[in-house]
């Protein structure tokens, strides 16, 4: 692939689109199998319309070594089994850092290195830093869409199996929801 030439990108009026824009990824509830603690609640949500949980709109910069792709993720507000809607979460197979910038709404950036979990509150204007080797998941803890810009090395990659195997150390639930197990964080 030849290197991308210099160019700029504009946000759409709602911050959810890019111009120029690359791929758009839509993740529905059925794409989040095994991630919510309450598997029965997850299955009911899949059967009951399989809602869109989040979308990822990418810049035209490809995920290849030395390039620096960007994307805007929009997580819709919702709860399944009392757990806030969230991204799948992943680890970078090639351990490299990543930067998030909060754009709209109220979210959390959950980081897990296999032993320690960290929670970063994300508001419009917050820059969240993901160090190499920390798995990361984003969660909408508000009532409006939560949106953030991500910038990451094109060779970092996405390992989803690691999160399925190890979890993320914490789960994010509304304070009033029933609690199961330890290590929850509430909002
Ligand atoms: C951010 C970036 C992307 C990621 C997306 C959704 O935009 O970190 O690389 O793909 O969030 O997260 P996930 O891949 O875990 O579903
Ligand atoms: Zn990442």
PDB file of C-alpha atoms and ligand atoms in Angstrom:
ATOM      1  CA  UNK A   1       0.000   0.000   0.000  1.00  0.00           C
ATOM      2  CA  UNK A   2       1.464   3.420  -0.898  1.00  0.00           C
ATOM      3  CA  UNK A   3       1.564   5.918   2.011  1.00  0.00           C
ATOM      4  CA  UNK A   4      -1.494   8.135   2.379  1.00  0.00           C
ATOM      5  CA  UNK A   5      -0.966  11.730   1.205  1.00  0.00           C
ATOM      6  CA  UNK A   6      -1.500  14.650   3.643  1.00  0.00           C
ATOM      7  CA  UNK A   7      -5.165  15.506   4.091  1.00  0.00           C
ATOM      8  CA  UNK A   8      -7.637  16.830   6.666  1.00  0.00           C
ATOM      9  CA  UNK A   9     -10.936  15.473   7.940  1.00  0.00           C
ATOM     10  CA  UNK A  10     -14.043  17.396   9.072  1.00  0.00           C
ATOM     11  CA  UNK A  11     -16.499  16.197  11.684  1.00  0.00           C
ATOM     12  CA  UNK A  12     -20.178  16.083  10.667  1.00  0.00           C
ATOM     13  CA  UNK A  13     -22.573  18.407  12.521  1.00  0.00           C
ATOM     14  CA  UNK A  14     -23.465  15.645  15.026  1.00  0.00           C
ATOM     15  CA  UNK A  15     -19.807  14.590  15.508  1.00  0.00           C
ATOM     16  CA  UNK A  16     -20.798  11.089  14.346  1.00  0.00           C
ATOM     17  CA  UNK A  17     -19.518  11.270  10.775  1.00  0.00           C
ATOM     18  CA  UNK A  18     -16.239  12.100   9.097  1.00  0.00           C
ATOM     19  CA  UNK A  19     -15.632  13.775   5.749  1.00  0.00           C
ATOM     20  CA  UNK A  20     -13.882  12.074   4.015  1.00  0.00           C
ATOM     21  CA  UNK A  21     -14.993   8.823   5.610  1.00  0.00           C
ATOM     22  CA  UNK A  22     -13.871   5.210   5.344  1.00  0.00           C
ATOM     23  CA  UNK A  23     -15.568   2.072   6.649  1.00  0.00           C
ATOM     24  CA  UNK A  24     -18.617   2.041   8.927  1.00  0.00           C
ATOM     25  CA  UNK A  25     -18.913  -0.868  11.344  1.00  0.00           C
ATOM     26  CA  UNK A  26     -22.217  -1.624  13.099  1.00  0.00           C
ATOM     27  CA  UNK A  27     -22.200  -3.831  16.174  1.00  0.00           C
ATOM     28  CA  UNK A  28     -25.508  -5.310  17.238  1.00  0.00           C
ATOM     29  CA  UNK A  29     -26.311  -7.116  20.471  1.00  0.00           C
ATOM     30  CA  UNK A  30     -25.753 -10.469  18.713  1.00  0.00           C
ATOM     31  CA  UNK A  31     -22.120  -9.439  18.102  1.00  0.00           C
ATOM     32  CA  UNK A  32     -21.535  -9.178  21.887  1.00  0.00           C
ATOM     33  CA  UNK A  33     -22.005 -12.849  22.792  1.00  0.00           C
ATOM     34  CA  UNK A  34     -20.384 -13.899  26.056  1.00  0.00           C
ATOM     35  CA  UNK A  35     -19.606 -10.350  27.186  1.00  0.00           C
ATOM     36  CA  UNK A  36     -22.519  -9.409  29.468  1.00  0.00           C
ATOM     37  CA  UNK A  37     -22.610 -11.177  32.845  1.00  0.00           C
ATOM     38  CA  UNK A  38     -26.320 -11.958  32.416  1.00  0.00           C
ATOM     39  CA  UNK A  39     -26.378 -14.300  29.406  1.00  0.00           C
ATOM     40  CA  UNK A  40     -30.165 -14.764  29.605  1.00  0.00           C
ATOM     41  CA  UNK A  41     -30.745 -10.995  29.449  1.00  0.00           C
ATOM     42  CA  UNK A  42     -28.335 -10.845  26.479  1.00  0.00           C
ATOM     43  CA  UNK A  43     -30.256 -13.625  24.653  1.00  0.00           C
ATOM     44  CA  UNK A  44     -33.591 -11.869  25.299  1.00  0.00           C
ATOM     45  CA  UNK A  45     -32.188  -8.621  23.857  1.00  0.00           C
ATOM     46  CA  UNK A  46     -30.979 -10.484  20.749  1.00  0.00           C
ATOM     47  CA  UNK A  47     -34.407 -12.117  20.319  1.00  0.00           C
ATOM     48  CA  UNK A  48     -36.156  -8.812  20.979  1.00  0.00           C
ATOM     49  CA  UNK A  49     -34.930  -6.896  17.924  1.00  0.00           C
ATOM     50  CA  UNK A  50     -31.156  -7.359  18.213  1.00  0.00           C
ATOM     51  CA  UNK A  51     -30.535  -3.609  18.723  1.00  0.00           C
ATOM     52  CA  UNK A  52     -27.531  -1.688  17.440  1.00  0.00           C
ATOM     53  CA  UNK A  53     -25.271  -1.170  20.476  1.00  0.00           C
ATOM     54  CA  UNK A  54     -22.539   0.877  18.789  1.00  0.00           C
ATOM     55  CA  UNK A  55     -21.136   2.029  15.476  1.00  0.00           C
ATOM     56  CA  UNK A  56     -17.550   2.741  14.451  1.00  0.00           C
ATOM     57  CA  UNK A  57     -16.916   5.204  11.620  1.00  0.00           C
ATOM     58  CA  UNK A  58     -13.329   5.119  10.346  1.00  0.00           C
ATOM     59  CA  UNK A  59     -11.175   7.610   8.523  1.00  0.00           C
ATOM     60  CA  UNK A  60      -9.890   6.548   5.098  1.00  0.00           C
ATOM     61  CA  UNK A  61      -6.450   5.793   6.625  1.00  0.00           C
ATOM     62  CA  UNK A  62      -5.876   2.016   6.387  1.00  0.00           C
ATOM     63  CA  UNK A  63      -4.857  -0.236   9.286  1.00  0.00           C
ATOM     64  CA  UNK A  64      -1.344  -0.936   8.019  1.00  0.00           C
ATOM     65  CA  UNK A  65       2.080  -0.461   9.654  1.00  0.00           C
ATOM     66  CA  UNK A  66       3.292   3.146  10.132  1.00  0.00           C
ATOM     67  CA  UNK A  67      -0.105   4.702   9.290  1.00  0.00           C
ATOM     68  CA  UNK A  68      -2.209   6.270  12.073  1.00  0.00           C
ATOM     69  CA  UNK A  69      -5.909   5.435  11.532  1.00  0.00           C
ATOM     70  CA  UNK A  70      -8.720   7.220  13.393  1.00  0.00           C
ATOM     71  CA  UNK A  71     -12.310   6.322  14.140  1.00  0.00           C
ATOM     72  CA  UNK A  72     -15.362   7.718  15.885  1.00  0.00           C
ATOM     73  CA  UNK A  73     -17.282   5.254  18.029  1.00  0.00           C
ATOM     74  CA  UNK A  74     -20.879   5.989  19.060  1.00  0.00           C
ATOM     75  CA  UNK A  75     -22.241   3.811  21.870  1.00  0.00           C
ATOM     76  CA  UNK A  76     -26.010   4.117  22.287  1.00  0.00           C
ATOM     77  CA  UNK A  77     -27.459   4.396  25.799  1.00  0.00           C
ATOM     78  CA  UNK A  78     -28.826   1.152  27.198  1.00  0.00           C
ATOM     79  CA  UNK A  79     -28.513  -1.581  29.784  1.00  0.00           C
ATOM     80  CA  UNK A  80     -28.639  -5.359  29.528  1.00  0.00           C
ATOM     81  CA  UNK A  81     -29.082  -7.297  32.750  1.00  0.00           C
ATOM     82  CA  UNK A  82     -28.352  -4.037  34.593  1.00  0.00           C
ATOM     83  CA  UNK A  83     -25.008  -3.616  32.791  1.00  0.00           C
ATOM     84  CA  UNK A  84     -24.393  -0.519  30.690  1.00  0.00           C
ATOM     85  CA  UNK A  85     -23.948  -0.959  26.948  1.00  0.00           C
ATOM     86  CA  UNK A  86     -20.323  -1.222  25.928  1.00  0.00           C
ATOM     87  CA  UNK A  87     -17.867  -2.133  23.202  1.00  0.00           C
ATOM     88  CA  UNK A  88     -16.518  -5.671  22.874  1.00  0.00           C
ATOM     89  CA  UNK A  89     -13.108  -4.519  24.075  1.00  0.00           C
ATOM     90  CA  UNK A  90      -9.792  -5.747  22.785  1.00  0.00           C
ATOM     91  CA  UNK A  91      -6.075  -6.091  23.336  1.00  0.00           C
ATOM     92  CA  UNK A  92      -3.497  -4.979  20.756  1.00  0.00           C
ATOM     93  CA  UNK A  93      -1.585  -8.077  19.534  1.00  0.00           C
ATOM     94  CA  UNK A  94       1.279  -5.705  18.720  1.00  0.00           C
ATOM     95  CA  UNK A  95       1.477  -3.780  22.039  1.00  0.00           C
ATOM     96  CA  UNK A  96       1.224  -0.106  21.163  1.00  0.00           C
ATOM     97  CA  UNK A  97      -0.565   2.842  22.777  1.00  0.00           C
ATOM     98  CA  UNK A  98      -3.815   4.508  21.696  1.00  0.00           C
ATOM     99  CA  UNK A  99      -5.499   7.870  22.365  1.00  0.00           C
ATOM    100  CA  UNK A 100      -9.215   8.546  22.878  1.00  0.00           C
ATOM    101  CA  UNK A 101     -10.855  11.990  22.895  1.00  0.00           C
ATOM    102  CA  UNK A 102     -14.358  12.323  24.362  1.00  0.00           C
ATOM    103  CA  UNK A 103     -16.739  14.128  21.975  1.00  0.00           C
ATOM    104  CA  UNK A 104     -20.306  13.768  23.313  1.00  0.00           C
ATOM    105  CA  UNK A 105     -22.101  12.214  26.239  1.00  0.00           C
ATOM    106  CA  UNK A 106     -20.719  10.459  29.306  1.00  0.00           C
ATOM    107  CA  UNK A 107     -18.612   7.348  29.075  1.00  0.00           C
ATOM    108  CA  UNK A 108     -15.991   5.320  30.801  1.00  0.00           C
ATOM    109  CA  UNK A 109     -12.733   3.926  29.473  1.00  0.00           C
ATOM    110  CA  UNK A 110     -12.060   0.629  31.224  1.00  0.00           C
ATOM    111  CA  UNK A 111      -8.464  -0.629  31.096  1.00  0.00           C
ATOM    112  CA  UNK A 112      -7.258  -4.050  32.247  1.00  0.00           C
ATOM    113  CA  UNK A 113      -3.724  -5.449  32.168  1.00  0.00           C
ATOM    114  CA  UNK A 114      -4.709  -8.906  33.385  1.00  0.00           C
ATOM    115  CA  UNK A 115      -4.259  -7.989  37.062  1.00  0.00           C
ATOM    116  CA  UNK A 116      -5.298  -4.393  37.577  1.00  0.00           C
ATOM    117  CA  UNK A 117      -8.382  -2.596  36.248  1.00  0.00           C
ATOM    118  CA  UNK A 118      -8.478   1.179  35.810  1.00  0.00           C
ATOM    119  CA  UNK A 119     -11.537   3.337  35.077  1.00  0.00           C
ATOM    120  CA  UNK A 120     -11.225   6.712  33.328  1.00  0.00           C
ATOM    121  CA  UNK A 121     -14.271   9.001  33.291  1.00  0.00           C
ATOM    122  CA  UNK A 122     -14.770  10.278  29.731  1.00  0.00           C
ATOM    123  CA  UNK A 123     -16.546  13.566  29.023  1.00  0.00           C
ATOM    124  CA  UNK A 124     -16.397  15.831  25.970  1.00  0.00           C
ATOM    125  CA  UNK A 125     -12.822  17.111  25.878  1.00  0.00           C
ATOM    126  CA  UNK A 126     -11.295  14.330  27.995  1.00  0.00           C
ATOM    127  CA  UNK A 127      -8.211  12.690  26.508  1.00  0.00           C
ATOM    128  CA  UNK A 128      -7.870   9.091  27.676  1.00  0.00           C
ATOM    129  CA  UNK A 129      -4.542   7.353  27.204  1.00  0.00           C
ATOM    130  CA  UNK A 130      -4.334   3.591  26.675  1.00  0.00           C
ATOM    131  CA  UNK A 131      -0.795   2.346  27.391  1.00  0.00           C
ATOM    132  CA  UNK A 132       0.595  -0.619  25.431  1.00  0.00           C
ATOM    133  CA  UNK A 133      -0.524  -4.044  26.783  1.00  0.00           C
ATOM    134  CA  UNK A 134      -3.704  -2.742  28.474  1.00  0.00           C
ATOM    135  CA  UNK A 135      -6.934  -4.229  27.113  1.00  0.00           C
ATOM    136  CA  UNK A 136      -9.577  -1.517  26.649  1.00  0.00           C
ATOM    137  CA  UNK A 137     -13.358  -1.271  26.538  1.00  0.00           C
ATOM    138  CA  UNK A 138     -15.622   1.773  26.312  1.00  0.00           C
ATOM    139  CA  UNK A 139     -18.923   2.022  28.170  1.00  0.00           C
ATOM    140  CA  UNK A 140     -21.845   4.459  27.916  1.00  0.00           C
ATOM    141  CA  UNK A 141     -22.841   5.355  31.484  1.00  0.00           C
ATOM    142  CA  UNK A 142     -25.222   8.170  30.473  1.00  0.00           C
ATOM    143  CA  UNK A 143     -28.645   8.598  28.867  1.00  0.00           C
ATOM    144  CA  UNK A 144     -27.404  10.064  25.565  1.00  0.00           C
ATOM    145  CA  UNK A 145     -25.145   8.569  22.892  1.00  0.00           C
ATOM    146  CA  UNK A 146     -21.522   8.509  24.084  1.00  0.00           C
ATOM    147  CA  UNK A 147     -19.063   9.397  21.328  1.00  0.00           C
ATOM    148  CA  UNK A 148     -15.280   9.449  21.179  1.00  0.00           C
ATOM    149  CA  UNK A 149     -12.491   9.783  18.659  1.00  0.00           C
ATOM    150  CA  UNK A 150      -9.799   7.079  18.698  1.00  0.00           C
ATOM    151  CA  UNK A 151      -6.317   7.380  17.166  1.00  0.00           C
ATOM    152  CA  UNK A 152      -4.193   4.232  17.040  1.00  0.00           C
ATOM    153  CA  UNK A 153      -1.188   2.727  15.250  1.00  0.00           C
ATOM    154  CA  UNK A 154      -2.181   0.955  12.060  1.00  0.00           C
ATOM    155  CA  UNK A 155      -0.267  -2.191  13.023  1.00  0.00           C
ATOM    156  CA  UNK A 156      -1.728  -2.524  16.562  1.00  0.00           C
ATOM    157  CA  UNK A 157      -4.494  -4.963  15.589  1.00  0.00           C
ATOM    158  CA  UNK A 158      -7.495  -6.218  17.609  1.00  0.00           C
ATOM    159  CA  UNK A 159      -7.468  -9.327  19.805  1.00  0.00           C
ATOM    160  CA  UNK A 160     -11.032  -9.955  21.019  1.00  0.00           C
ATOM    161  CA  UNK A 161     -10.413 -13.484  22.323  1.00  0.00           C
ATOM    162  CA  UNK A 162      -8.185 -12.182  25.120  1.00  0.00           C
ATOM    163  CA  UNK A 163     -11.120 -10.224  26.590  1.00  0.00           C
ATOM    164  CA  UNK A 164     -13.480 -13.200  26.296  1.00  0.00           C
ATOM    165  CA  UNK A 165     -10.889 -15.349  28.112  1.00  0.00           C
ATOM    166  CA  UNK A 166      -9.770 -12.887  30.812  1.00  0.00           C
ATOM    167  CA  UNK A 167     -12.672 -10.462  31.194  1.00  0.00           C
ATOM    168  CA  UNK A 168     -12.024  -6.780  31.888  1.00  0.00           C
ATOM    169  CA  UNK A 169     -11.666  -6.849  35.696  1.00  0.00           C
ATOM    170  CA  UNK A 170     -14.750  -4.658  36.327  1.00  0.00           C
ATOM    171  CA  UNK A 171     -18.344  -4.382  35.182  1.00  0.00           C
ATOM    172  CA  UNK A 172     -20.243  -1.102  34.939  1.00  0.00           C
ATOM    173  CA  UNK A 173     -23.763  -1.094  36.368  1.00  0.00           C
ATOM    174  CA  UNK A 174     -26.253   1.532  37.434  1.00  0.00           C
ATOM    175  CA  UNK A 175     -26.059   2.020  41.205  1.00  0.00           C
ATOM    176  CA  UNK A 176     -29.658   0.843  41.664  1.00  0.00           C
ATOM    177  CA  UNK A 177     -29.215  -2.391  39.686  1.00  0.00           C
ATOM    178  CA  UNK A 178     -28.890  -5.740  41.462  1.00  0.00           C
ATOM    179  CA  UNK A 179     -25.265  -6.632  42.105  1.00  0.00           C
ATOM    180  CA  UNK A 180     -23.695  -9.959  41.252  1.00  0.00           C
ATOM    181  CA  UNK A 181     -20.198 -10.888  42.322  1.00  0.00           C
ATOM    182  CA  UNK A 182     -17.362  -8.576  43.224  1.00  0.00           C
ATOM    183  CA  UNK A 183     -15.465  -5.896  41.447  1.00  0.00           C
ATOM    184  CA  UNK A 184     -18.372  -3.911  40.025  1.00  0.00           C
ATOM    185  CA  UNK A 185     -18.127  -0.210  39.428  1.00  0.00           C
ATOM    186  CA  UNK A 186     -21.338   1.794  39.720  1.00  0.00           C
ATOM    187  CA  UNK A 187     -22.552   5.115  38.323  1.00  0.00           C
TER     188      UNK A 187
HETATM  189  C1  LIG B   1     -12.292   2.549  18.992  1.00  0.00           C
HETATM  190  C2  LIG B   1     -10.948   1.991  18.562  1.00  0.00           C
HETATM  191  C3  LIG B   1     -11.168   0.943  17.490  1.00  0.00           C
HETATM  192  C4  LIG B   1     -12.186  -0.090  17.969  1.00  0.00           C
HETATM  193  C5  LIG B   1     -13.491   0.584  18.376  1.00  0.00           C
HETATM  194  C6  LIG B   1     -14.554  -0.361  18.911  1.00  0.00           C
HETATM  195  O1  LIG B   1     -12.837   3.261  17.921  1.00  0.00           O
HETATM  196  O2  LIG B   1     -10.309   1.436  19.681  1.00  0.00           O
HETATM  197  O3  LIG B   1      -9.935   0.330  17.175  1.00  0.00           O
HETATM  198  O4  LIG B   1     -12.415  -1.063  16.961  1.00  0.00           O
HETATM  199  O5  LIG B   1     -13.185   1.526  19.396  1.00  0.00           O
HETATM  200  O6  LIG B   1     -14.062  -1.193  19.934  1.00  0.00           O
HETATM  201  P1  LIG B   1     -13.980  -2.788  19.727  1.00  0.00           P
HETATM  202  O7  LIG B   1     -13.043  -3.034  18.555  1.00  0.00           O
HETATM  203  O8  LIG B   1     -13.427  -3.282  21.026  1.00  0.00           O
HETATM  204  O9  LIG B   1     -15.345  -3.269  19.428  1.00  0.00           O
HETATM  205 ZN1  LIG B   2      -7.329  -0.426  20.580  1.00  0.00          ZN
END
